[in-house]
Tab-separated table of C-alpha atoms in Angstrom:
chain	number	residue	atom	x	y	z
Z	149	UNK	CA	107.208	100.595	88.607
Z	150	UNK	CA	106.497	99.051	92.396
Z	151	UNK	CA	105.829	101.253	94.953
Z	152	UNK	CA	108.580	101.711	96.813
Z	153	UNK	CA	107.898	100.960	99.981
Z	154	UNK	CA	107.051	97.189	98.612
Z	155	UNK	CA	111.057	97.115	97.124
Z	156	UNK	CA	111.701	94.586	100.456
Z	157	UNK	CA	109.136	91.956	99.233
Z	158	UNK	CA	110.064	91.285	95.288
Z	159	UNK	CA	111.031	87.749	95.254
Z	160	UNK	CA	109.269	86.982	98.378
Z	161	UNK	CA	106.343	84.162	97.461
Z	162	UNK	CA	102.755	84.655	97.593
Z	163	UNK	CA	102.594	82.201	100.338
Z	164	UNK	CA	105.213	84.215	102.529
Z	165	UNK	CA	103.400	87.145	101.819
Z	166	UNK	CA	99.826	85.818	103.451
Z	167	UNK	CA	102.132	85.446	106.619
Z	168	UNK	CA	103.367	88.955	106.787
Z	169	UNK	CA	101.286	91.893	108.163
Z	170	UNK	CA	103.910	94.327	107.087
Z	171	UNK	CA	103.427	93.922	103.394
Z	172	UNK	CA	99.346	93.976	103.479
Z	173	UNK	CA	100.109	97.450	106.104
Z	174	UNK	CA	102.624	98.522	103.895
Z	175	UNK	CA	100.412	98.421	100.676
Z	176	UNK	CA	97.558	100.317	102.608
Z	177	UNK	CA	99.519	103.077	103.988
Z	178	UNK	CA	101.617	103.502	100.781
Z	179	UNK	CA	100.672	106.891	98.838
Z	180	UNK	CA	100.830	106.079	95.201
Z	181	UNK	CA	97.089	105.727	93.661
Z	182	UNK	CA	95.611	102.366	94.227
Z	183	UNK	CA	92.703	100.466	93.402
Z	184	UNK	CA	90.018	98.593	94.274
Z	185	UNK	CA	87.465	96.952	92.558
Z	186	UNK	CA	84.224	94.897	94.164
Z	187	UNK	CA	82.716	92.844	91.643
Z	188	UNK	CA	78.862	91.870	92.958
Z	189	UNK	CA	78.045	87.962	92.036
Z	190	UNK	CA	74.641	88.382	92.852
Z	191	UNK	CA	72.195	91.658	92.916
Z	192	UNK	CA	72.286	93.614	96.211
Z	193	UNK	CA	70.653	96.277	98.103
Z	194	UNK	CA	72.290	99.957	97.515
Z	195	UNK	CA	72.019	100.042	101.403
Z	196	UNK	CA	73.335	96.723	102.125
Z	197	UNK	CA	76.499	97.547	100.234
Z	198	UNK	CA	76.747	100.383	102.391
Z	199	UNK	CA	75.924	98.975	105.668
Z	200	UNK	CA	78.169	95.913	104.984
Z	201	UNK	CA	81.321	98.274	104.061
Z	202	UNK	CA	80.399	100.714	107.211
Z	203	UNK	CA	80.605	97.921	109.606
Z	204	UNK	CA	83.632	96.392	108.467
Z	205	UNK	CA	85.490	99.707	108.488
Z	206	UNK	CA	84.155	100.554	111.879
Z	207	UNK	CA	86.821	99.064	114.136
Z	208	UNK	CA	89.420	100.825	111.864
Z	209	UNK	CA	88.243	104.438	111.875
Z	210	UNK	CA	85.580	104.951	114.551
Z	211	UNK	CA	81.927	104.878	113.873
Z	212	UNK	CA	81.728	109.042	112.811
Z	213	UNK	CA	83.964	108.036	109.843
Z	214	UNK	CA	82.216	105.012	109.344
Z	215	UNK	CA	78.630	106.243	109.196
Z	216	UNK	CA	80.138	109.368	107.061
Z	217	UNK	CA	81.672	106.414	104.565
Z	218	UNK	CA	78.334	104.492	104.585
Z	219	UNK	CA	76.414	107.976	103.168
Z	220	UNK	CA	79.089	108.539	100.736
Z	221	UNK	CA	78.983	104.965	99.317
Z	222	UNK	CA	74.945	105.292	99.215
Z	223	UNK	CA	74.915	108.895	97.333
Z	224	UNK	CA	77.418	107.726	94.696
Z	225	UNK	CA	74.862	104.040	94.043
Z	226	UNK	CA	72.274	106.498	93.925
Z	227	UNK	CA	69.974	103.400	93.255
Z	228	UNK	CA	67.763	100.983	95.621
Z	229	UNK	CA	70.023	97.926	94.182
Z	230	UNK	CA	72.924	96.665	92.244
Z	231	UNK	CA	71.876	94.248	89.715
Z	232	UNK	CA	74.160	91.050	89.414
Z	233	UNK	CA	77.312	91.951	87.551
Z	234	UNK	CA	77.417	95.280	88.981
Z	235	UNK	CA	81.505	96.762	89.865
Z	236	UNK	CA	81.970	99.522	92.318
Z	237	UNK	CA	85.529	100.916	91.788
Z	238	UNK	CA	86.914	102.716	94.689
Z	239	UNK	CA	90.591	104.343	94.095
Z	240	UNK	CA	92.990	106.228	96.377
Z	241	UNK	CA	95.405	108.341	96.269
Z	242	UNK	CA	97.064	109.706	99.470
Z	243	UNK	CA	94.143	110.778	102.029
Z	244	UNK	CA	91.439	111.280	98.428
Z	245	UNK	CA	89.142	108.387	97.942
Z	246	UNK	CA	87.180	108.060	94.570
Z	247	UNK	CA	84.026	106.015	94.335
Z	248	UNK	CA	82.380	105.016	90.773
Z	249	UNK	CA	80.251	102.714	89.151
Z	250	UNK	CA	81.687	103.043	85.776
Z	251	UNK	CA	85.570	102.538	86.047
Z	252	UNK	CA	86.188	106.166	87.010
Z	253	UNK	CA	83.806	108.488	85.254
Z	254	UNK	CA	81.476	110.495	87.411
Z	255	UNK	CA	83.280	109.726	90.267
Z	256	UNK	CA	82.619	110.978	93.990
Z	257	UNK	CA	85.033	111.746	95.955
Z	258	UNK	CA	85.703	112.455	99.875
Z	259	UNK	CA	89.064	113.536	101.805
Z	260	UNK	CA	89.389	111.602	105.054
Z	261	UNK	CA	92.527	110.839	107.346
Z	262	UNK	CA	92.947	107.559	107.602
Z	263	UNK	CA	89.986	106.233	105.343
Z	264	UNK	CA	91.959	105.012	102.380
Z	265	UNK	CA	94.159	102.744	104.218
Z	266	UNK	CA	91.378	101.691	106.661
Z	267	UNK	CA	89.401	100.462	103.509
Z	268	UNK	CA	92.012	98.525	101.623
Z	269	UNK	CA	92.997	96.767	105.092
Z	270	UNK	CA	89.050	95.462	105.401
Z	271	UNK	CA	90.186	93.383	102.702
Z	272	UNK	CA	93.811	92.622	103.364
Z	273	UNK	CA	94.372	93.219	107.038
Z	274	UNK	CA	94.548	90.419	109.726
Z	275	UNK	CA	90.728	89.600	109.753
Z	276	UNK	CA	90.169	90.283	106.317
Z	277	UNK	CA	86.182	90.457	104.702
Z	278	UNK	CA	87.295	88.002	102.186
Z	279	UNK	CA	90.774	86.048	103.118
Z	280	UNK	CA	90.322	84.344	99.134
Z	281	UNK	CA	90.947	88.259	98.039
Z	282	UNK	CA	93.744	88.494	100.119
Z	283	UNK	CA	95.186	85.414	99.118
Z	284	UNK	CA	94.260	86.320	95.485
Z	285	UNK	CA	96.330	89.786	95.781
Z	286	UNK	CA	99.077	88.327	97.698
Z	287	UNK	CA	99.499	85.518	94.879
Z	288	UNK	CA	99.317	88.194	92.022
Z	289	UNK	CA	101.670	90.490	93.561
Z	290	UNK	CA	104.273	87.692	94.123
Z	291	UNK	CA	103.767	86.758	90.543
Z	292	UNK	CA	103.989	90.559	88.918
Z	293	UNK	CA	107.063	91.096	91.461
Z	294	UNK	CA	109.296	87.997	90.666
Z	295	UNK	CA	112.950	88.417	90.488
Z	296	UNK	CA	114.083	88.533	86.855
């Protein structure tokens, strides 16, 4: 079942979606639960992970939210590193995020206006972090939403 809001852009190809904003704003804003999941290639600093996320969110919600983000991420590592391999899962629903290590269990949680969508658009808004993820969800949601 799509989330409805993404009805308009079944059919539309992955390439067409990488040229509209709408789609990427229309995914972030959207309500149902979503996902994310960062996948480290190499080991990294608890507090780089933080720093790194803080920053990019920054422009988005204003540096209170941002610095009250980077804390949140940091508490829920609660280690000095991520050894290579490492997944940090972050889920939304509505304005609840849900940070975890481990797919889900034990995870933290924080209630922020604004944060959830702010977060998934560091990664699929117009400058995005990484523009091969962006590419990589806009290709897999053309191919899971192809007219039958």
């Amino acid at each position: 079942k799509f989330i409805k809001s993404l009805k308009n852009y079944i059919g539309v190809s992955g390439e067409d979606l990488m040229k509209s904003s709408d789609f990427f704003n229309d995914f972030a804003e959207s309500k149902p639960v979503k996902s994310l999941l960062l996948r480290f290639h190499r080991e990294v600093g608890a507090s780089d992970i933080s720093e790194a996320l803080g920053e990019a969110l920054k422009p988005r919600v204003g540096e209170e939210i941002s610095d009250t983000f980077q804390k949140f991420i940091l508490d829920m590592i609660a280690k000095e590193r991520l050894e290579k391999g490492s997944d940090i899962f972050i889920t939304c629903k509505g304005e609840k995020l849900w940070a975890s290590l481990d797919g889900g269990k034990d995870a933290a949680s924080i209630s922020i206006k604004g944060l959830c969508p702010a977060v998934f658009l560091v990664y699929l808004g117009d400058t995005p972090v990484s523009p091969q993820a962006k590419e990589g969800f806009a290709n897999g949601f053309a191919g899971l939403a192809e007219k039958k």
